[in-house]
Protein backbone atom coordinates (compact mmCIF):
# COMPACT_ATOMS: atom_id res chain seq x y z
CA UNK A 1 -7.20 45.12 55.82
CA UNK A 2 -5.71 48.42 56.95
CA UNK A 3 -2.99 48.09 54.31
CA UNK A 4 -5.64 47.63 51.63
CA UNK A 5 -7.37 50.87 52.54
CA UNK A 6 -4.21 52.92 52.78
CA UNK A 7 -2.77 54.48 49.63
CA UNK A 8 0.71 53.25 48.72
CA UNK A 9 3.70 55.53 49.08
CA UNK A 10 4.47 57.46 45.89
CA UNK A 11 7.77 58.91 44.73
CA UNK A 12 8.91 61.71 47.04
CA UNK A 13 8.71 64.46 44.41
CA UNK A 14 5.53 66.48 44.58
CA UNK A 15 3.46 66.54 41.44
CA UNK A 16 3.37 69.78 39.50
CA UNK A 17 0.03 71.25 38.56
CA UNK A 18 -0.80 70.13 35.05
CA UNK A 19 -1.71 73.24 33.05
CA UNK A 20 -3.26 71.19 30.25
CA UNK A 21 -5.78 69.68 32.66
CA UNK A 22 -7.05 73.13 33.64
CA UNK A 23 -7.35 74.18 29.99
CA UNK A 24 -9.18 70.96 29.14
CA UNK A 25 -11.58 71.46 32.04
CA UNK A 26 -12.29 74.99 30.87
CA UNK A 27 -13.00 73.77 27.34
CA UNK A 28 -15.19 70.96 28.71
CA UNK A 29 -17.29 73.36 30.81
CA UNK A 30 -17.93 75.73 27.90
CA UNK A 31 -18.41 72.77 25.57
CA UNK A 32 -21.02 71.21 27.82
CA UNK A 33 -23.00 74.43 27.51
CA UNK A 34 -22.88 73.99 23.71
CA UNK A 35 -25.26 71.06 24.25
CA UNK A 36 -27.27 72.35 27.20
CA UNK A 37 -28.05 75.71 25.60
CA UNK A 38 -30.39 73.93 23.15
CA UNK A 39 -32.22 72.38 26.10
CA UNK A 40 -32.74 75.74 27.81
CA UNK A 41 -34.05 77.37 24.64
CA UNK A 42 -36.28 74.56 23.33
CA UNK A 43 -40.09 74.54 23.85
CA UNK A 44 -40.68 72.80 27.17
CA UNK A 45 -36.99 73.05 28.00
CA UNK A 46 -35.89 70.16 30.25
CA UNK A 47 -39.04 68.10 29.80
CA UNK A 48 -39.26 68.87 26.09
CA UNK A 49 -36.16 66.75 25.47
CA UNK A 50 -38.06 63.72 26.79
CA UNK A 51 -41.56 64.46 25.59
CA UNK A 52 -40.82 65.93 22.18
CA UNK A 53 -37.99 63.61 21.30
CA UNK A 54 -34.62 64.52 19.76
CA UNK A 55 -34.34 66.56 16.59
CA UNK A 56 -32.65 64.94 13.62
CA UNK A 57 -29.60 66.71 12.20
CA UNK A 58 -30.53 68.46 8.98
CA UNK A 59 -28.48 70.39 6.41
CA UNK A 60 -31.34 71.54 4.17
CA UNK A 61 -30.66 75.27 4.67
CA UNK A 62 -27.92 77.52 6.01
CA UNK A 63 -29.53 77.89 9.49
CA UNK A 64 -30.14 74.13 9.70
CA UNK A 65 -26.58 73.39 8.60
CA UNK A 66 -25.15 75.84 11.15
CA UNK A 67 -27.19 74.29 13.95
CA UNK A 68 -26.38 70.77 12.77
CA UNK A 69 -22.61 71.35 12.78
CA UNK A 70 -22.76 73.18 16.12
CA UNK A 71 -24.65 70.35 17.78
CA UNK A 72 -22.64 67.63 16.08
CA UNK A 73 -19.41 69.05 17.46
CA UNK A 74 -20.79 69.20 21.00
CA UNK A 75 -23.47 66.63 21.78
CA UNK A 76 -22.02 64.12 24.22
CA UNK A 77 -18.42 64.95 23.33
CA UNK A 78 -17.68 67.51 26.02
CA UNK A 79 -19.69 65.63 28.63
CA UNK A 80 -17.47 62.61 27.95
CA UNK A 81 -14.40 64.87 28.07
CA UNK A 82 -15.50 66.29 31.43
CA UNK A 83 -16.05 62.75 32.76
CA UNK A 84 -12.58 61.61 31.68
CA UNK A 85 -11.09 64.66 33.39
CA UNK A 86 -13.05 63.92 36.56
CA UNK A 87 -11.44 60.48 36.62
CA UNK A 88 -8.01 62.04 36.16
CA UNK A 89 -8.75 64.43 39.02
CA UNK A 90 -9.70 61.49 41.21
CA UNK A 91 -6.33 59.88 40.47
CA UNK A 92 -4.59 63.13 41.43
CA UNK A 93 -6.43 63.22 44.76
CA UNK A 94 -5.48 59.60 45.39
CA UNK A 95 -1.81 60.44 44.88
CA UNK A 96 -2.15 63.53 47.08
CA UNK A 97 -3.54 61.38 49.90
CA UNK A 98 -0.67 58.95 49.38
CA UNK A 99 1.93 61.71 49.70
CA UNK A 100 0.39 62.77 53.00
CA UNK A 101 0.18 59.20 54.25
CA UNK A 102 -3.59 59.48 54.61
CA UNK A 103 -5.95 56.50 54.33
CA UNK A 104 -7.98 56.16 51.14
CA UNK A 105 -10.75 56.85 50.33
CA UNK A 106 -10.88 58.46 53.78
CA UNK A 107 -11.99 62.09 53.55
CA UNK A 108 -12.72 61.75 49.84
CA UNK A 109 -15.91 59.89 50.74
CA UNK A 110 -17.22 63.06 52.39
CA UNK A 111 -16.18 65.10 49.38
CA UNK A 112 -18.16 62.84 47.05
CA UNK A 113 -21.20 62.94 49.32
CA UNK A 114 -21.00 66.73 49.47
CA UNK A 115 -20.83 66.80 45.67
CA UNK A 116 -23.97 64.67 45.58
CA UNK A 117 -25.69 67.19 47.86
CA UNK A 118 -24.57 70.07 45.63
CA UNK A 119 -25.87 68.21 42.60
CA UNK A 120 -29.21 67.61 44.29
CA UNK A 121 -29.60 71.32 45.04
CA UNK A 122 -28.58 72.15 41.47
CA UNK A 123 -31.10 69.64 40.09
CA UNK A 124 -33.98 70.96 42.18
CA UNK A 125 -33.33 74.69 41.89
CA UNK A 126 -31.66 75.14 38.51
CA UNK A 127 -31.36 72.37 35.92
CA UNK A 128 -32.89 68.92 35.66
CA UNK A 129 -30.05 67.48 33.53
CA UNK A 130 -27.47 67.89 36.29
CA UNK A 131 -24.34 65.71 36.02
CA UNK A 132 -22.95 66.22 39.53
CA UNK A 133 -25.14 63.59 41.22
CA UNK A 134 -24.06 60.89 38.76
CA UNK A 135 -20.42 61.91 39.12
CA UNK A 136 -20.63 61.69 42.91
CA UNK A 137 -22.04 58.15 42.91
CA UNK A 138 -19.51 56.98 40.30
CA UNK A 139 -16.67 58.62 42.22
CA UNK A 140 -17.51 56.62 45.34
CA UNK A 141 -17.17 53.37 43.38
CA UNK A 142 -14.03 54.34 41.48
CA UNK A 143 -12.37 55.73 44.62
CA UNK A 144 -12.75 52.28 46.17
CA UNK A 145 -11.49 50.64 42.96
CA UNK A 146 -8.26 52.61 43.27
CA UNK A 147 -7.41 50.43 46.27
CA UNK A 148 -7.73 47.30 44.09
CA UNK A 149 -5.22 45.90 41.63
CA UNK A 150 -4.60 47.33 38.18
CA UNK A 151 -5.81 44.06 36.69
CA UNK A 152 -9.13 44.27 38.54
CA UNK A 153 -9.68 47.88 37.41
CA UNK A 154 -8.82 47.08 33.82
CA UNK A 155 -11.19 44.11 33.80
CA UNK A 156 -14.06 46.11 35.27
CA UNK A 157 -13.37 49.00 32.89
CA UNK A 158 -13.79 46.86 29.77
CA UNK A 159 -16.71 44.91 31.19
CA UNK A 160 -18.48 48.20 31.85
CA UNK A 161 -17.75 49.36 28.28
CA UNK A 162 -18.98 46.08 26.78
CA UNK A 163 -22.21 46.00 28.77
CA UNK A 164 -22.88 49.66 28.01
CA UNK A 165 -22.44 49.08 24.27
CA UNK A 166 -24.73 46.04 24.41
CA UNK A 167 -27.51 47.86 26.28
CA UNK A 168 -27.25 50.95 24.07
CA UNK A 169 -27.31 48.79 20.95
CA UNK A 170 -30.46 46.99 22.08
CA UNK A 171 -32.23 50.24 22.94
CA UNK A 172 -31.20 51.76 19.61
CA UNK A 173 -32.55 48.75 17.74
CA UNK A 174 -35.83 49.06 19.63
CA UNK A 175 -36.11 52.76 18.77
CA UNK A 176 -35.25 52.16 15.12
CA UNK A 177 -37.88 49.45 14.68
CA UNK A 178 -40.65 51.02 16.75
CA UNK A 179 -43.24 53.35 15.27
CA UNK A 180 -42.75 56.28 17.62
CA UNK A 181 -44.49 58.92 15.55
CA UNK A 182 -43.58 62.58 15.94
CA UNK A 183 -43.45 63.66 19.57
CA UNK A 184 -44.93 66.99 20.60
CA UNK A 185 -44.43 68.88 23.82
CA UNK A 186 -47.62 69.61 25.73
CA UNK A 187 -48.76 73.23 25.83
CA UNK A 188 -48.84 73.09 29.65
CA UNK A 189 -45.12 72.31 29.87
CA UNK A 190 -44.23 74.93 27.26
CA UNK A 191 -46.21 77.53 29.23
CA UNK A 192 -44.54 76.43 32.48
CA UNK A 193 -41.08 77.46 31.27
CA UNK A 194 -42.25 80.41 29.19
CA UNK A 195 -44.48 82.04 31.82
CA UNK A 196 -44.50 79.90 34.99
CA UNK A 197 -42.92 80.86 38.29
CA UNK A 198 -39.67 79.49 39.68
CA UNK A 199 -41.63 77.64 42.40
CA UNK A 200 -43.78 75.96 39.74
CA UNK A 201 -40.68 74.78 37.87
CA UNK A 202 -39.17 73.38 41.08
CA UNK A 203 -42.40 71.54 41.86
CA UNK A 204 -42.45 70.11 38.31
CA UNK A 205 -38.91 68.76 38.66
CA UNK A 206 -39.74 67.12 41.97
CA UNK A 207 -42.92 65.57 40.57
CA UNK A 208 -41.01 64.11 37.62
CA UNK A 209 -37.70 63.46 39.37
CA UNK A 210 -37.52 59.77 38.40
CA UNK A 211 -37.93 60.42 34.67
CA UNK A 212 -35.56 63.39 34.78
CA UNK A 213 -32.88 61.32 36.53
CA UNK A 214 -32.87 58.45 34.05
CA UNK A 215 -29.78 59.63 32.15
CA UNK A 216 -27.22 59.07 34.95
CA UNK A 217 -28.82 55.69 35.67
CA UNK A 218 -28.69 54.63 32.03
CA UNK A 219 -25.18 56.05 31.59
CA UNK A 220 -23.71 54.69 34.83
CA UNK A 221 -21.60 52.02 33.10
CA UNK A 222 -20.28 54.61 30.66
CA UNK A 223 -19.39 56.89 33.59
CA UNK A 224 -17.45 54.06 35.24
CA UNK A 225 -15.57 53.35 32.01
CA UNK A 226 -14.69 57.01 31.39
CA UNK A 227 -13.64 57.59 35.01
CA UNK A 228 -11.27 54.62 34.84
CA UNK A 229 -10.06 55.75 31.42
CA UNK A 230 -9.20 59.13 32.95
CA UNK A 231 -7.26 57.37 35.72
CA UNK A 232 -5.31 55.31 33.17
CA UNK A 233 -4.54 58.29 30.95
CA UNK A 234 -3.30 60.33 33.92
CA UNK A 235 -1.05 57.55 35.19
CA UNK A 236 0.29 56.95 31.69
CA UNK A 237 1.33 60.62 31.51
CA UNK A 238 -1.12 61.68 28.80
CA UNK A 239 -1.62 65.12 30.39
CA UNK A 240 2.05 65.82 31.05
CA UNK A 241 4.24 68.34 29.23
CA UNK A 242 7.02 65.88 28.33
CA UNK A 243 7.66 63.73 25.28
CA UNK A 244 5.56 60.87 26.64
CA UNK A 245 2.51 63.10 26.99
CA UNK A 246 2.93 64.58 23.52
CA UNK A 247 3.34 61.14 21.98
CA UNK A 248 0.22 59.79 23.69
CA UNK A 249 -1.83 62.85 22.75
CA UNK A 250 -0.75 62.53 19.12
CA UNK A 251 -2.08 58.96 19.09
CA UNK A 252 -5.30 60.07 20.80
CA UNK A 253 -5.73 62.80 18.21
CA UNK A 254 -5.24 60.43 15.30
CA UNK A 255 -7.43 57.60 16.53
CA UNK A 256 -10.04 59.71 18.29
CA UNK A 257 -10.80 62.07 15.44
CA UNK A 258 -9.85 59.69 12.65
CA UNK A 259 -12.51 57.21 13.77
CA UNK A 260 -14.74 59.50 15.82
CA UNK A 261 -15.58 62.14 13.19
CA UNK A 262 -16.86 59.80 10.44
CA UNK A 263 -18.65 57.62 12.98
CA UNK A 264 -20.42 60.58 14.59
CA UNK A 265 -21.38 62.04 11.21
CA UNK A 266 -22.77 58.71 10.04
CA UNK A 267 -24.84 58.24 13.20
CA UNK A 268 -26.15 61.82 13.06
CA UNK A 269 -27.23 61.47 9.43
CA UNK A 270 -28.92 58.15 10.21
CA UNK A 271 -31.68 59.99 12.07
CA UNK A 272 -33.02 60.75 15.53
CA UNK A 273 -33.60 57.07 16.31
CA UNK A 274 -29.84 56.67 16.61
CA UNK A 275 -29.36 59.46 19.16
CA UNK A 276 -28.33 57.07 21.94
CA UNK A 277 -25.71 55.45 19.74
CA UNK A 278 -24.25 58.83 18.86
CA UNK A 279 -24.35 60.52 22.26
CA UNK A 280 -23.30 57.56 24.41
CA UNK A 281 -21.10 55.44 22.13
CA UNK A 282 -19.61 57.47 19.28
CA UNK A 283 -19.19 60.73 21.22
CA UNK A 284 -16.66 59.40 23.81
CA UNK A 285 -14.35 58.34 21.00
CA UNK A 286 -14.38 61.88 19.64
CA UNK A 287 -13.77 63.24 23.16
CA UNK A 288 -10.49 61.31 23.24
CA UNK A 289 -9.57 63.02 19.98
CA UNK A 290 -10.44 66.40 21.49
CA UNK A 291 -7.89 65.79 24.25
CA UNK A 292 -5.24 65.15 21.63
CA UNK A 293 -6.27 68.16 19.54
CA UNK A 294 -6.40 70.63 22.45
CA UNK A 295 -3.14 69.24 23.77
CA UNK A 296 -1.47 69.79 20.39
CA UNK A 297 -2.68 73.41 20.35
CA UNK A 298 -1.51 74.07 23.92
CA UNK A 299 1.90 72.56 23.14
CA UNK A 300 2.35 75.12 20.36
CA UNK A 301 1.35 78.15 22.44
CA UNK A 302 4.57 79.78 23.56
CA UNK A 303 3.05 82.78 25.30
CA UNK A 304 -0.45 82.10 26.64
CA UNK A 305 -2.75 85.03 25.95
CA UNK A 306 -5.97 86.22 27.63
CA UNK A 307 -8.06 83.48 26.00
CA UNK A 308 -5.84 80.67 27.27
CA UNK A 309 -5.70 82.34 30.69
CA UNK A 310 -9.50 82.55 30.70
CA UNK A 311 -9.89 78.86 29.85
CA UNK A 312 -7.42 77.99 32.60
CA UNK A 313 -9.41 80.08 35.09
CA UNK A 314 -12.69 78.45 34.09
CA UNK A 315 -11.02 75.06 34.50
CA UNK A 316 -9.70 75.91 37.96
CA UNK A 317 -13.21 76.83 39.14
CA UNK A 318 -15.06 74.29 36.99
CA UNK A 319 -17.80 73.53 39.53
CA UNK A 320 -18.69 77.20 39.96
CA UNK A 321 -18.54 77.79 36.22
CA UNK A 322 -20.80 74.83 35.46
CA UNK A 323 -23.49 76.00 37.87
CA UNK A 324 -23.15 79.68 36.93
CA UNK A 325 -23.58 79.08 33.21
CA UNK A 326 -26.78 77.14 33.86
CA UNK A 327 -28.13 79.86 36.16
CA UNK A 328 -27.41 82.49 33.50
CA UNK A 329 -29.19 80.45 30.82
CA UNK A 330 -32.22 79.97 33.09
CA UNK A 331 -32.60 83.72 33.54
CA UNK A 332 -31.95 84.41 29.87
CA UNK A 333 -34.29 81.78 28.39
CA UNK A 334 -37.11 81.17 30.90
CA UNK A 335 -40.07 83.40 31.72
CA UNK A 336 -38.74 84.02 35.22
CA UNK A 337 -36.01 86.09 33.56
CA UNK A 338 -35.70 87.63 30.09
CA UNK A 339 -37.91 85.00 28.47
CA UNK A 340 -35.86 84.86 25.27
CA UNK A 341 -37.00 81.33 24.42
CA UNK A 342 -40.61 82.50 24.04
CA UNK A 343 -39.79 86.00 22.79
CA UNK A 344 -37.40 85.02 20.01
CA UNK A 345 -38.49 81.41 19.57
CA UNK A 346 -38.01 79.78 16.17
CA UNK A 347 -37.92 83.06 14.23
CA UNK A 348 -34.30 83.82 15.11
CA UNK A 349 -33.19 80.25 15.72
CA UNK A 350 -30.46 79.04 15.63
CA UNK A 351 -28.52 82.31 15.58
CA UNK A 352 -29.73 83.72 18.88
CA UNK A 353 -29.10 80.38 20.62
CA UNK A 354 -25.52 80.34 19.42
CA UNK A 355 -25.23 83.99 20.43
CA UNK A 356 -26.45 83.14 23.92
CA UNK A 357 -23.80 80.43 24.20
CA UNK A 358 -21.09 82.83 23.02
CA UNK A 359 -22.21 85.58 25.43
CA UNK A 360 -22.37 83.29 28.47
CA UNK A 361 -19.01 81.73 27.56
CA UNK A 362 -17.35 85.13 27.21
CA UNK A 363 -18.80 86.22 30.54
CA UNK A 364 -17.47 83.09 32.24
CA UNK A 365 -13.99 83.64 30.82
CA UNK A 366 -13.89 87.21 32.14
CA UNK A 367 -15.53 86.56 35.51
CA UNK A 368 -13.35 83.51 36.25
CA UNK A 369 -10.17 85.40 35.42
CA UNK A 370 -11.11 88.37 37.60
CA UNK A 371 -12.30 86.18 40.48
CA UNK A 372 -9.09 84.16 40.68
CA UNK A 373 -7.02 87.33 40.75
CA UNK A 374 -8.58 88.07 44.13
CA UNK A 375 -9.43 84.63 45.52
CA UNK A 376 -7.63 81.30 45.54
CA UNK A 377 -10.72 79.21 44.71
CA UNK A 378 -14.06 79.58 42.99
CA UNK A 379 -17.06 80.37 45.24
CA UNK A 380 -18.55 76.86 45.24
CA UNK A 381 -15.11 75.28 45.56
CA UNK A 382 -14.49 77.49 48.61
CA UNK A 383 -17.83 76.49 50.14
CA UNK A 384 -16.96 72.85 49.58
CA UNK A 385 -13.56 73.22 51.27
CA UNK A 386 -15.13 75.09 54.20
CA UNK A 387 -17.83 72.46 54.68
CA UNK A 388 -15.35 69.58 54.55
CA UNK A 389 -13.14 71.26 57.13
CA UNK A 390 -16.17 71.42 59.41
């Protein structure tokens, strides 16, 4: 039993830090904001997504087309990318434990539990659509699966994908055949985020915690699949700088975008009833293509400039960047801060929303670069390391 829980001995050479992984994490963090920024700026914000229902993609005018393309490129894609990268990071930590001869999951269990606590605080104080809690629970399962055989992991990975597709298909069929009408967000909820206090918003999240935590429950099987996919891609060398990595990324680029782009466009044009199919089934395929595309660009960059350095810095302090960008959007959009969502509203939409994303992203690139010149880790990463040492 002890042998089962102890990581096997790896090759003696220490693994180099994979630069592409840091760049991909940076892109995933800023890309996740491309989706979340519409939540922060919508009437009713977090609850408006549930109560008002999703908006259908429209290309009837220039502003609608700009918003449609912006959202089509982002919705679900970067969240899936971030999940795949989290799985790859888990595989790296497994190998690190193996090099040190440490039992597995061992201390990683505490790390996952601490991440769950961080996600809980983030959910209550900042943003209801937090992903950290779901990642922590999934990480505990996948960390244990790393002690099982490759055959067992592969079998569970595809079972999880199959069940997820079946459930999502059934729910999509129910939405498409039901007469849902046009959802509207209640004036009370709109006023809460436009003029309510921070304490009122916290109380609202706690009162509606079950409904606001449905996404990680519904998407749990998808999280398991993407985590295990990240493990497989890492072990196959898909993030490496050699010929094997470039060859795998070229295939990911071809298949991911070749199938993912037309499938995502078709689902988006089909209407809002097919949101689940697009966000949770078609989007992960496109995320695989994004890995190949970003990898191809990085392979061709001979001298990384400030932008690449900024993305790498954001990726190295991904946890801090994820929380910071949400905090900044809260103070920009809600009434407890600048109140831009109520002040600008639909009159300047979608341009001011895209501008907010660009401004927050630029700030993250600069702040992350400057921070890592002085400190070895991001602030939340440092807190996590300090707490785990205790």
